[in-house]
PDB file of C-alpha atoms in Angstrom:
ATOM      1  CA  MET E  53    -122.985-175.949  12.650  1.00 84.00           C
ATOM      2  CA  LEU E  54    -125.708-177.080  15.017  1.00 86.00           C
ATOM      3  CA  GLN E  55    -123.226-179.472  16.658  1.00 87.00           C
ATOM      4  CA  ASN E  56    -120.803-176.602  17.229  1.00 86.00           C
ATOM      5  CA  PHE E  57    -123.589-174.515  18.686  1.00 84.00           C
ATOM      6  CA  MET E  58    -124.629-177.321  21.031  1.00 86.00           C
ATOM      7  CA  LYS E  59    -121.062-177.974  22.131  1.00 87.00           C
ATOM      8  CA  ASN E  60    -119.921-174.384  22.603  1.00 86.00           C
ATOM      9  CA  VAL E  61    -123.060-172.596  23.747  1.00 87.00           C
ATOM     10  CA  TRP E  62    -125.825-174.896  24.961  1.00 89.00           C
ATOM     11  CA  THR E  63    -123.826-177.443  26.962  1.00 90.00           C
ATOM     12  CA  PRO E  64    -121.948-174.967  29.170  1.00 89.00           C
ATOM     13  CA  LEU E  65    -124.985-172.689  29.578  1.00 90.00           C
ATOM     14  CA  LYS E  66    -127.669-175.349  29.995  1.00 92.00           C
ATOM     15  CA  PRO E  67    -128.016-175.040  33.828  1.00 91.00           C
ATOM     16  CA  TYR E  68    -128.376-171.283  33.465  1.00 91.00           C
ATOM     17  CA  TYR E  69    -131.021-171.380  30.767  1.00 91.00           C
ATOM     18  CA  THR E  70    -133.007-174.151  32.411  1.00 92.00           C
ATOM     19  CA  GLN E  71    -132.772-173.352  36.112  1.00 90.00           C
ATOM     20  CA  VAL E  72    -131.242-170.012  37.026  1.00 88.00           C
ATOM     21  CA  TYR E  73    -132.952-167.809  34.450  1.00 91.00           C
ATOM     22  CA  GLN E  74    -136.450-169.292  34.728  1.00 91.00           C
ATOM     23  CA  GLU E  75    -137.830-166.106  36.162  1.00 89.00           C
ATOM     24  CA  ILE E  76    -136.137-164.041  33.467  1.00 91.00           C
ATOM     25  CA  TRP E  77    -137.944-166.070  30.806  1.00 94.00           C
ATOM     26  CA  ILE E  78    -141.201-165.390  32.612  1.00 94.00           C
ATOM     27  CA  GLY E  79    -140.320-161.676  32.701  1.00 92.00           C
ATOM     28  CA  MET E  80    -139.527-161.717  28.987  1.00 94.00           C
ATOM     29  CA  GLY E  81    -142.865-163.420  28.307  1.00 95.00           C
ATOM     30  CA  VAL E  82    -144.760-160.786  30.278  1.00 93.00           C
ATOM     31  CA  MET E  83    -142.907-158.014  28.468  1.00 92.00           C
ATOM     32  CA  GLY E  84    -143.525-159.631  25.074  1.00 93.00           C
ATOM     33  CA  TYR E  85    -147.220-159.914  25.871  1.00 95.00           C
ATOM     34  CA  THR E  86    -147.305-156.219  26.846  1.00 92.00           C
ATOM     35  CA  VAL E  87    -145.544-155.234  23.598  1.00 91.00           C
ATOM     36  CA  TYR E  88    -148.027-157.346  21.622  1.00 93.00           C
ATOM     37  CA  LYS E  89    -150.987-155.667  23.327  1.00 94.00           C
ATOM     38  CA  ILE E  90    -149.602-152.165  22.711  1.00 90.00           C
ATOM     39  CA  ARG E  91    -148.835-152.969  19.073  1.00 90.00           C
ATOM     40  CA  SER E  92    -152.311-154.402  18.432  1.00 93.00           C
ATOM     41  CA  ALA E  93    -153.921-151.400  20.129  1.00 91.00           C
ATOM     42  CA  ASP E  94    -151.943-149.081  17.880  1.00 89.00           C
ATOM     43  CA  LYS E  95    -152.961-151.083  14.798  1.00 89.00           C
ATOM     44  CA  LYS E  96    -156.603-150.917  15.828  1.00 89.00           C
ATOM     45  CA  ASN E  97    -156.413-147.116  15.992  1.00 86.00           C
ATOM     46  CA  GLY E  98    -154.735-146.906  12.599  1.00 82.00           C
ATOM     47  CA  LEU E  99    -151.363-145.732  13.880  1.00 80.00           C
ATOM     48  CA  PRO E 100    -148.107-147.390  12.804  1.00 76.00           C
ATOM     49  CA  PHE E 101    -146.370-149.143  15.658  1.00 75.00           C
ATOM     50  CA  PRO E 102    -143.132-147.121  15.914  1.00 71.00           C
ATOM     51  CA  SER E 103    -144.417-143.964  17.606  1.00 68.00           C
ATOM     52  CA  PRO E 104    -144.468-140.586  15.853  1.00 63.00           C
ATOM     53  CA  VAL E 105    -141.077-139.585  17.276  1.00 56.00           C
ATOM     54  CA  HIS E 106    -139.461-141.576  14.484  1.00 53.00           C
ATOM     55  CA  PHE E 107    -141.432-140.028  11.621  1.00 51.00           C
ATOM     56  CA  THR E 108    -139.679-137.990   8.979  1.00 55.00           C
ATOM     57  CA  GLU E 109    -141.003-134.512   8.239  1.00 54.00           C
ATOM     58  CA  GLU E 110    -143.101-135.566   5.231  1.00 53.00           C
ATOM     59  CA  GLU E 111    -144.906-138.242   7.201  1.00 56.00           C
ATOM     60  CA  THR E 112    -145.543-135.832  10.077  1.00 56.00           C
ATOM     61  CA  GLU E 113    -147.126-133.343   7.639  1.00 59.00           C
ATOM     62  CA  ALA E 114    -149.169-136.088   6.006  1.00 63.00           C
ATOM     63  CA  ASN E 115    -150.461-137.187   9.407  1.00 61.00           C
ATOM     64  CA  ASP E 116    -151.234-133.593  10.371  1.00 64.00           C
ATOM     65  CA  ILE E 117    -153.260-133.120   7.188  1.00 63.00           C
ATOM     66  CA  LYS E 118    -155.238-136.283   8.016  1.00 58.00           C
TER      67      LYS E 118
ATOM     68  CA  MET B 296    -133.384-127.535  13.237  1.00 52.00           C
ATOM     69  CA  ASN B 297    -136.042-129.905  14.531  1.00 55.00           C
ATOM     70  CA  GLU B 298    -134.942-132.791  12.389  1.00 64.00           C
ATOM     71  CA  ASN B 299    -131.315-131.923  13.000  1.00 75.00           C
ATOM     72  CA  LEU B 300    -131.567-132.175  16.786  1.00 78.00           C
ATOM     73  CA  PHE B 301    -133.348-135.499  16.782  1.00 79.00           C
ATOM     74  CA  ALA B 302    -131.326-137.037  13.974  1.00 80.00           C
ATOM     75  CA  PRO B 303    -128.808-138.831  16.248  1.00 82.00           C
ATOM     76  CA  PHE B 304    -131.654-140.622  18.001  1.00 85.00           C
ATOM     77  CA  ILE B 305    -133.395-142.096  14.974  1.00 83.00           C
ATOM     78  CA  THR B 306    -132.623-145.777  14.448  1.00 83.00           C
ATOM     79  CA  PRO B 307    -130.356-145.985  11.406  1.00 84.00           C
ATOM     80  CA  THR B 308    -131.784-147.886   8.472  1.00 83.00           C
ATOM     81  CA  ILE B 309    -130.162-149.090   5.284  1.00 85.00           C
ATOM     82  CA  MET B 310    -132.755-148.947   2.517  1.00 84.00           C
ATOM     83  CA  GLY B 311    -135.586-149.475   4.977  1.00 80.00           C
ATOM     84  CA  ILE B 312    -133.992-152.390   6.838  1.00 83.00           C
ATOM     85  CA  THR B 313    -133.095-151.510  10.396  1.00 84.00           C
ATOM     86  CA  THR B 314    -129.441-151.963  11.296  1.00 88.00           C
ATOM     87  CA  LEU B 315    -130.108-152.082  15.012  1.00 89.00           C
ATOM     88  CA  PRO B 316    -129.090-155.753  15.571  1.00 90.00           C
ATOM     89  CA  ILE B 317    -125.687-155.117  14.024  1.00 91.00           C
ATOM     90  CA  ILE B 318    -125.189-152.012  16.143  1.00 91.00           C
ATOM     91  CA  MET B 319    -126.116-153.836  19.320  1.00 91.00           C
ATOM     92  CA  ILE B 320    -123.824-156.769  18.623  1.00 91.00           C
ATOM     93  CA  PHE B 321    -120.939-154.514  17.572  1.00 91.00           C
ATOM     94  CA  PRO B 322    -119.369-154.026  21.077  1.00 90.00           C
ATOM     95  CA  CYS B 323    -118.781-157.775  21.249  1.00 89.00           C
ATOM     96  CA  ILE B 324    -116.012-157.311  18.704  1.00 89.00           C
ATOM     97  CA  ILE B 325    -113.935-155.257  21.125  1.00 88.00           C
ATOM     98  CA  LEU B 326    -114.378-157.801  23.922  1.00 89.00           C
ATOM     99  CA  SER B 327    -112.465-160.892  22.816  1.00 86.00           C
ATOM    100  CA  THR B 328    -112.169-164.221  24.586  1.00 85.00           C
ATOM    101  CA  PRO B 329    -108.721-165.795  24.812  1.00 86.00           C
ATOM    102  CA  LYS B 330    -108.160-169.159  23.228  1.00 88.00           C
ATOM    103  CA  ARG B 331    -104.790-169.717  24.937  1.00 90.00           C
ATOM    104  CA  TRP B 332    -103.629-169.949  28.493  1.00 91.00           C
ATOM    105  CA  LEU B 333    -101.537-166.747  28.278  1.00 91.00           C
ATOM    106  CA  PRO B 334    -103.495-164.283  26.138  1.00 92.00           C
ATOM    107  CA  ASN B 335    -102.214-161.064  24.662  1.00 91.00           C
ATOM    108  CA  ARG B 336    -102.097-157.756  26.516  1.00 93.00           C
ATOM    109  CA  ILE B 337    -105.519-156.432  25.590  1.00 92.00           C
ATOM    110  CA  GLN B 338    -107.241-159.643  26.605  1.00 93.00           C
ATOM    111  CA  THR B 339    -105.299-159.806  29.883  1.00 94.00           C
ATOM    112  CA  LEU B 340    -106.310-156.239  30.658  1.00 94.00           C
ATOM    113  CA  GLN B 341    -109.961-156.897  29.855  1.00 93.00           C
ATOM    114  CA  ILE B 342    -110.030-160.082  31.898  1.00 93.00           C
ATOM    115  CA  TRP B 343    -108.410-158.340  34.855  1.00 95.00           C
ATOM    116  CA  LEU B 344    -110.954-155.503  34.631  1.00 93.00           C
ATOM    117  CA  ILE B 345    -113.893-157.897  34.405  1.00 92.00           C
ATOM    118  CA  ARG B 346    -112.628-159.885  37.374  1.00 93.00           C
ATOM    119  CA  GLN B 347    -112.259-156.742  39.495  1.00 94.00           C
ATOM    120  CA  ILE B 348    -115.779-155.608  38.644  1.00 91.00           C
ATOM    121  CA  THR B 349    -117.157-159.097  39.304  1.00 90.00           C
ATOM    122  CA  LYS B 350    -115.507-159.312  42.709  1.00 92.00           C
ATOM    123  CA  GLN B 351    -116.777-155.909  43.718  1.00 88.00           C
ATOM    124  CA  MET B 352    -120.348-156.384  42.510  1.00 86.00           C
ATOM    125  CA  LEU B 353    -120.934-159.915  43.734  1.00 87.00           C
ATOM    126  CA  SER B 354    -119.320-159.629  47.148  1.00 87.00           C
ATOM    127  CA  MET B 355    -122.650-158.843  48.805  1.00 83.00           C
ATOM    128  CA  HIS B 356    -124.642-161.756  47.411  1.00 85.00           C
ATOM    129  CA  ASN B 357    -125.241-165.234  48.774  1.00 84.00           C
ATOM    130  CA  THR B 358    -124.784-168.383  46.727  1.00 84.00           C
ATOM    131  CA  ARG B 359    -128.121-168.145  44.984  1.00 83.00           C
ATOM    132  CA  GLY B 360    -127.525-164.501  44.097  1.00 84.00           C
ATOM    133  CA  ARG B 361    -124.100-165.342  42.687  1.00 86.00           C
ATOM    134  CA  THR B 362    -125.651-167.600  40.044  1.00 87.00           C
ATOM    135  CA  TRP B 363    -126.616-164.320  38.372  1.00 88.00           C
ATOM    136  CA  ALA B 364    -122.954-163.344  37.927  1.00 88.00           C
ATOM    137  CA  LEU B 365    -122.983-163.948  34.162  1.00 89.00           C
ATOM    138  CA  MET B 366    -126.127-161.899  33.667  1.00 89.00           C
ATOM    139  CA  LEU B 367    -124.961-158.948  35.780  1.00 89.00           C
ATOM    140  CA  MET B 368    -121.506-158.817  34.223  1.00 90.00           C
ATOM    141  CA  SER B 369    -122.922-159.037  30.698  1.00 89.00           C
ATOM    142  CA  LEU B 370    -125.294-156.222  31.616  1.00 89.00           C
ATOM    143  CA  ILE B 371    -122.665-153.847  32.917  1.00 89.00           C
ATOM    144  CA  LEU B 372    -120.269-154.581  30.065  1.00 90.00           C
ATOM    145  CA  PHE B 373    -122.950-154.117  27.435  1.00 90.00           C
ATOM    146  CA  ILE B 374    -124.248-150.827  28.851  1.00 90.00           C
ATOM    147  CA  ALA B 375    -120.768-149.419  29.468  1.00 90.00           C
ATOM    148  CA  SER B 376    -119.458-150.343  26.023  1.00 91.00           C
ATOM    149  CA  THR B 377    -122.517-149.064  24.133  1.00 91.00           C
ATOM    150  CA  ASN B 378    -122.519-145.807  26.116  1.00 90.00           C
ATOM    151  CA  LEU B 379    -118.817-145.213  25.548  1.00 89.00           C
ATOM    152  CA  LEU B 380    -119.013-146.058  21.845  1.00 90.00           C
ATOM    153  CA  GLY B 381    -121.923-143.652  21.547  1.00 89.00           C
ATOM    154  CA  LEU B 382    -119.688-140.746  22.482  1.00 88.00           C
ATOM    155  CA  LEU B 383    -117.882-141.035  19.149  1.00 88.00           C
ATOM    156  CA  PRO B 384    -119.148-138.552  16.553  1.00 84.00           C
ATOM    157  CA  TYR B 385    -121.842-139.724  14.164  1.00 85.00           C
ATOM    158  CA  SER B 386    -122.456-142.929  16.115  1.00 89.00           C
ATOM    159  CA  PHE B 387    -125.751-144.305  17.343  1.00 91.00           C
ATOM    160  CA  THR B 388    -126.288-145.317  20.961  1.00 91.00           C
ATOM    161  CA  PRO B 389    -128.915-148.012  21.440  1.00 91.00           C
ATOM    162  CA  THR B 390    -129.337-147.067  25.092  1.00 90.00           C
ATOM    163  CA  THR B 391    -130.904-143.749  24.104  1.00 91.00           C
ATOM    164  CA  GLN B 392    -133.971-145.663  22.996  1.00 90.00           C
ATOM    165  CA  LEU B 393    -136.450-146.051  25.844  1.00 91.00           C
ATOM    166  CA  ALA B 394    -137.782-149.217  24.265  1.00 89.00           C
ATOM    167  CA  MET B 395    -134.464-150.963  24.677  1.00 91.00           C
ATOM    168  CA  ASN B 396    -133.957-149.870  28.262  1.00 92.00           C
ATOM    169  CA  ILE B 397    -137.437-150.950  29.260  1.00 92.00           C
ATOM    170  CA  GLY B 398    -136.704-154.206  27.477  1.00 92.00           C
ATOM    171  CA  MET B 399    -133.684-154.641  29.737  1.00 90.00           C
ATOM    172  CA  ALA B 400    -135.255-153.385  32.944  1.00 91.00           C
ATOM    173  CA  ILE B 401    -138.639-155.125  33.063  1.00 92.00           C
ATOM    174  CA  PRO B 402    -137.551-158.770  32.642  1.00 92.00           C
ATOM    175  CA  LEU B 403    -134.691-158.424  35.122  1.00 91.00           C
ATOM    176  CA  TRP B 404    -136.732-156.619  37.761  1.00 90.00           C
ATOM    177  CA  LEU B 405    -139.682-158.965  37.308  1.00 91.00           C
ATOM    178  CA  ALA B 406    -137.312-161.918  37.607  1.00 90.00           C
ATOM    179  CA  THR B 407    -136.031-160.676  40.969  1.00 88.00           C
ATOM    180  CA  VAL B 408    -139.579-160.125  42.237  1.00 88.00           C
ATOM    181  CA  ILE B 409    -140.763-163.560  41.098  1.00 89.00           C
ATOM    182  CA  MET B 410    -137.640-165.118  42.578  1.00 88.00           C
ATOM    183  CA  GLY B 411    -138.375-163.465  45.897  1.00 87.00           C
ATOM    184  CA  PHE B 412    -142.003-164.561  45.964  1.00 87.00           C
ATOM    185  CA  ARG B 413    -141.127-168.060  44.886  1.00 87.00           C
ATOM    186  CA  ASN B 414    -138.326-168.799  47.329  1.00 85.00           C
ATOM    187  CA  LYS B 415    -139.052-166.614  50.347  1.00 85.00           C
ATOM    188  CA  PRO B 416    -142.666-165.475  50.091  1.00 86.00           C
ATOM    189  CA  LYS B 417    -143.011-164.283  53.685  1.00 87.00           C
ATOM    190  CA  VAL B 418    -139.877-162.159  53.574  1.00 84.00           C
ATOM    191  CA  SER B 419    -140.857-160.722  50.175  1.00 83.00           C
ATOM    192  CA  LEU B 420    -144.266-159.698  51.474  1.00 84.00           C
ATOM    193  CA  ALA B 421    -142.650-158.288  54.600  1.00 83.00           C
ATOM    194  CA  HIS B 422    -140.640-155.885  52.437  1.00 80.00           C
ATOM    195  CA  PHE B 423    -143.858-153.941  51.904  1.00 79.00           C
ATOM    196  CA  LEU B 424    -143.912-152.786  55.498  1.00 79.00           C
ATOM    197  CA  PRO B 425    -140.786-151.252  57.036  1.00 78.00           C
ATOM    198  CA  GLN B 426    -140.061-152.094  60.640  1.00 79.00           C
ATOM    199  CA  GLY B 427    -141.439-149.950  63.391  1.00 78.00           C
ATOM    200  CA  THR B 428    -144.238-148.162  61.567  1.00 78.00           C
ATOM    201  CA  PRO B 429    -147.056-146.895  63.792  1.00 84.00           C
ATOM    202  CA  THR B 430    -150.280-148.878  63.347  1.00 85.00           C
ATOM    203  CA  PRO B 431    -152.531-146.147  61.849  1.00 86.00           C
ATOM    204  CA  LEU B 432    -150.046-145.587  59.034  1.00 85.00           C
ATOM    205  CA  ILE B 433    -149.923-149.213  57.910  1.00 86.00           C
ATOM    206  CA  PRO B 434    -152.564-149.233  55.089  1.00 87.00           C
ATOM    207  CA  MET B 435    -151.198-146.082  53.474  1.00 88.00           C
ATOM    208  CA  LEU B 436    -147.627-147.277  53.754  1.00 88.00           C
ATOM    209  CA  ILE B 437    -148.415-150.588  52.075  1.00 88.00           C
ATOM    210  CA  ILE B 438    -149.972-148.723  49.166  1.00 90.00           C
ATOM    211  CA  ILE B 439    -146.930-146.465  48.934  1.00 90.00           C
ATOM    212  CA  GLU B 440    -144.526-149.400  49.032  1.00 89.00           C
ATOM    213  CA  THR B 441    -146.481-151.231  46.307  1.00 90.00           C
ATOM    214  CA  ILE B 442    -146.374-148.167  44.088  1.00 93.00           C
ATOM    215  CA  SER B 443    -142.655-147.778  44.714  1.00 90.00           C
ATOM    216  CA  LEU B 444    -142.140-151.430  43.805  1.00 89.00           C
ATOM    217  CA  PHE B 445    -143.939-151.068  40.488  1.00 92.00           C
ATOM    218  CA  ILE B 446    -142.074-147.894  39.667  1.00 93.00           C
ATOM    219  CA  GLN B 447    -138.671-149.587  40.016  1.00 89.00           C
ATOM    220  CA  PRO B 448    -138.400-150.934  36.420  1.00 90.00           C
ATOM    221  CA  LEU B 449    -139.649-147.704  34.902  1.00 92.00           C
ATOM    222  CA  ALA B 450    -137.191-145.703  36.991  1.00 91.00           C
ATOM    223  CA  LEU B 451    -134.336-147.995  35.944  1.00 88.00           C
ATOM    224  CA  ALA B 452    -135.142-147.618  32.267  1.00 91.00           C
ATOM    225  CA  VAL B 453    -135.951-143.909  32.253  1.00 92.00           C
ATOM    226  CA  ARG B 454    -132.877-143.054  34.341  1.00 89.00           C
ATOM    227  CA  LEU B 455    -130.548-144.614  31.804  1.00 90.00           C
ATOM    228  CA  THR B 456    -132.395-143.227  28.784  1.00 91.00           C
ATOM    229  CA  ALA B 457    -132.674-139.699  30.132  1.00 91.00           C
ATOM    230  CA  ASN B 458    -129.067-139.458  31.281  1.00 89.00           C
ATOM    231  CA  ILE B 459    -127.548-140.666  28.034  1.00 90.00           C
ATOM    232  CA  THR B 460    -129.984-138.770  25.793  1.00 91.00           C
ATOM    233  CA  ALA B 461    -129.548-135.532  27.750  1.00 90.00           C
ATOM    234  CA  GLY B 462    -125.785-135.861  27.593  1.00 89.00           C
ATOM    235  CA  HIS B 463    -125.770-136.400  23.839  1.00 89.00           C
ATOM    236  CA  LEU B 464    -128.180-133.533  23.311  1.00 89.00           C
ATOM    237  CA  LEU B 465    -126.098-131.158  25.436  1.00 88.00           C
ATOM    238  CA  ILE B 466    -122.942-132.024  23.532  1.00 87.00           C
ATOM    239  CA  HIS B 467    -124.809-131.431  20.250  1.00 88.00           C
ATOM    240  CA  LEU B 468    -126.201-128.082  21.363  1.00 88.00           C
ATOM    241  CA  ILE B 469    -123.024-126.702  22.912  1.00 88.00           C
ATOM    242  CA  GLY B 470    -120.999-127.924  19.956  1.00 87.00           C
ATOM    243  CA  SER B 471    -123.227-126.122  17.473  1.00 87.00           C
ATOM    244  CA  ALA B 472    -123.191-123.047  19.734  1.00 87.00           C
ATOM    245  CA  THR B 473    -119.384-123.063  19.696  1.00 87.00           C
ATOM    246  CA  LEU B 474    -119.379-123.314  15.926  1.00 86.00           C
ATOM    247  CA  ALA B 475    -121.931-120.547  15.510  1.00 87.00           C
ATOM    248  CA  LEU B 476    -120.112-118.260  17.934  1.00 87.00           C
ATOM    249  CA  SER B 477    -116.722-118.747  16.297  1.00 85.00           C
ATOM    250  CA  SER B 478    -117.639-116.344  13.486  1.00 87.00           C
ATOM    251  CA  ILE B 479    -119.011-113.741  15.930  1.00 87.00           C
ATOM    252  CA  SER B 480    -116.637-113.578  18.873  1.00 86.00           C
ATOM    253  CA  MET B 481    -113.573-115.758  19.307  1.00 86.00           C
ATOM    254  CA  THR B 482    -113.265-115.398  23.112  1.00 86.00           C
ATOM    255  CA  VAL B 483    -116.843-116.465  23.779  1.00 86.00           C
ATOM    256  CA  SER B 484    -116.344-119.318  21.387  1.00 84.00           C
ATOM    257  CA  THR B 485    -113.240-120.434  23.295  1.00 87.00           C
ATOM    258  CA  ILE B 486    -115.144-120.340  26.563  1.00 86.00           C
ATOM    259  CA  THR B 487    -117.908-122.420  25.015  1.00 85.00           C
ATOM    260  CA  PHE B 488    -115.319-124.820  23.690  1.00 86.00           C
ATOM    261  CA  THR B 489    -113.895-125.238  27.183  1.00 86.00           C
ATOM    262  CA  ILE B 490    -117.390-125.991  28.413  1.00 86.00           C
ATOM    263  CA  LEU B 491    -117.728-128.543  25.649  1.00 84.00           C
ATOM    264  CA  PHE B 492    -114.435-130.164  26.640  1.00 86.00           C
ATOM    265  CA  LEU B 493    -115.476-130.444  30.274  1.00 82.00           C
ATOM    266  CA  LEU B 494    -118.883-131.725  29.240  1.00 84.00           C
ATOM    267  CA  THR B 495    -117.292-134.477  27.195  1.00 85.00           C
ATOM    268  CA  ILE B 496    -115.261-135.597  30.185  1.00 86.00           C
ATOM    269  CA  LEU B 497    -118.467-135.587  32.222  1.00 81.00           C
ATOM    270  CA  GLU B 498    -120.187-137.657  29.578  1.00 82.00           C
ATOM    271  CA  LEU B 499    -117.402-140.209  29.685  1.00 83.00           C
ATOM    272  CA  ALA B 500    -117.911-140.545  33.398  1.00 81.00           C
ATOM    273  CA  VAL B 501    -121.698-140.591  33.085  1.00 80.00           C
ATOM    274  CA  ALA B 502    -121.547-143.341  30.494  1.00 80.00           C
ATOM    275  CA  MET B 503    -119.720-145.644  32.841  1.00 79.00           C
ATOM    276  CA  ILE B 504    -121.531-144.571  35.967  1.00 79.00           C
ATOM    277  CA  GLN B 505    -124.938-145.184  34.444  1.00 78.00           C
ATOM    278  CA  ALA B 506    -123.920-148.693  33.512  1.00 78.00           C
ATOM    279  CA  TYR B 507    -122.752-149.238  37.048  1.00 78.00           C
ATOM    280  CA  VAL B 508    -125.894-147.814  38.585  1.00 78.00           C
ATOM    281  CA  PHE B 509    -128.188-149.916  36.429  1.00 78.00           C
ATOM    282  CA  THR B 510    -126.375-153.101  37.274  1.00 76.00           C
ATOM    283  CA  LEU B 511    -126.027-152.184  40.918  1.00 76.00           C
ATOM    284  CA  LEU B 512    -129.724-151.603  41.304  1.00 76.00           C
ATOM    285  CA  VAL B 513    -130.604-154.862  39.600  1.00 76.00           C
ATOM    286  CA  SER B 514    -128.196-156.650  41.897  1.00 75.00           C
ATOM    287  CA  LEU B 515    -129.744-154.853  44.860  1.00 74.00           C
ATOM    288  CA  TYR B 516    -133.191-156.049  43.889  1.00 73.00           C
ATOM    289  CA  LEU B 517    -131.677-159.480  43.496  1.00 72.00           C
ATOM    290  CA  HIS B 518    -130.121-159.326  46.935  1.00 72.00           C
ATOM    291  CA  ASP B 519    -133.402-158.348  48.500  1.00 70.00           C
ATOM    292  CA  ASN B 520    -135.139-161.261  46.895  1.00 68.00           C
ATOM    293  CA  SER B 521    -132.593-164.100  46.878  1.00 67.00           C
TER     294      SER B 521
END
């Protein structure tokens, strides 16, 4: 399976992943770092990481009571 | 009513496990790659369409910009297919989630900026000051241009999110209004239904246009910086 992956995906796309998209990897790293900082800040304040928009009604009431 | 309006925008979960990866990969099923020299009709049509879009989008780039062809074409196909599939009833559109659109916009925009600073630093810095500005205005204008540069990824993401979300919400609201009015007055309900019909056609156009705009702007940033 790994051989198939190397032959079909990695070998044709190797110049892209290694040279052309270097800056995109850097961008993804910066964005991942930002997400990590936001998530850890939320954890420090006791909030769950998906923001309250995605709560169901019971959880919203429970948070309001708190 | 509250929960009902926002229900289409909550990430679907099966027993607590998010199904978002499956939903995002799903449009790949409708885009098939041919294994033969003469593929069937659907594949020929898709390939022709992709080639036309590629030619039109990449005509303005130089050689270095054209190395991004795969990325730009994947982007426009992904956004267009997810937006169009989201117009089906009871479906979930990943592009309504701001998180996903920021996840698409920030790496691509940052990549174009880094590419510009890495390859042509003088020209990239010169973009901060348009030609022919009077000397007293220069400090303020540089600040304004820097702010406008940093707003670009947020504008990209929020534009896509807001357009698709607003469209879905409007269809939901006008649809429920039509249904509620049908028991009160049939003529008003028919008028509302006509509005709904026209709105759906608009949403079809918006779905594709938003994909185009997103990709076009990324390619514009690329062109500036390549």
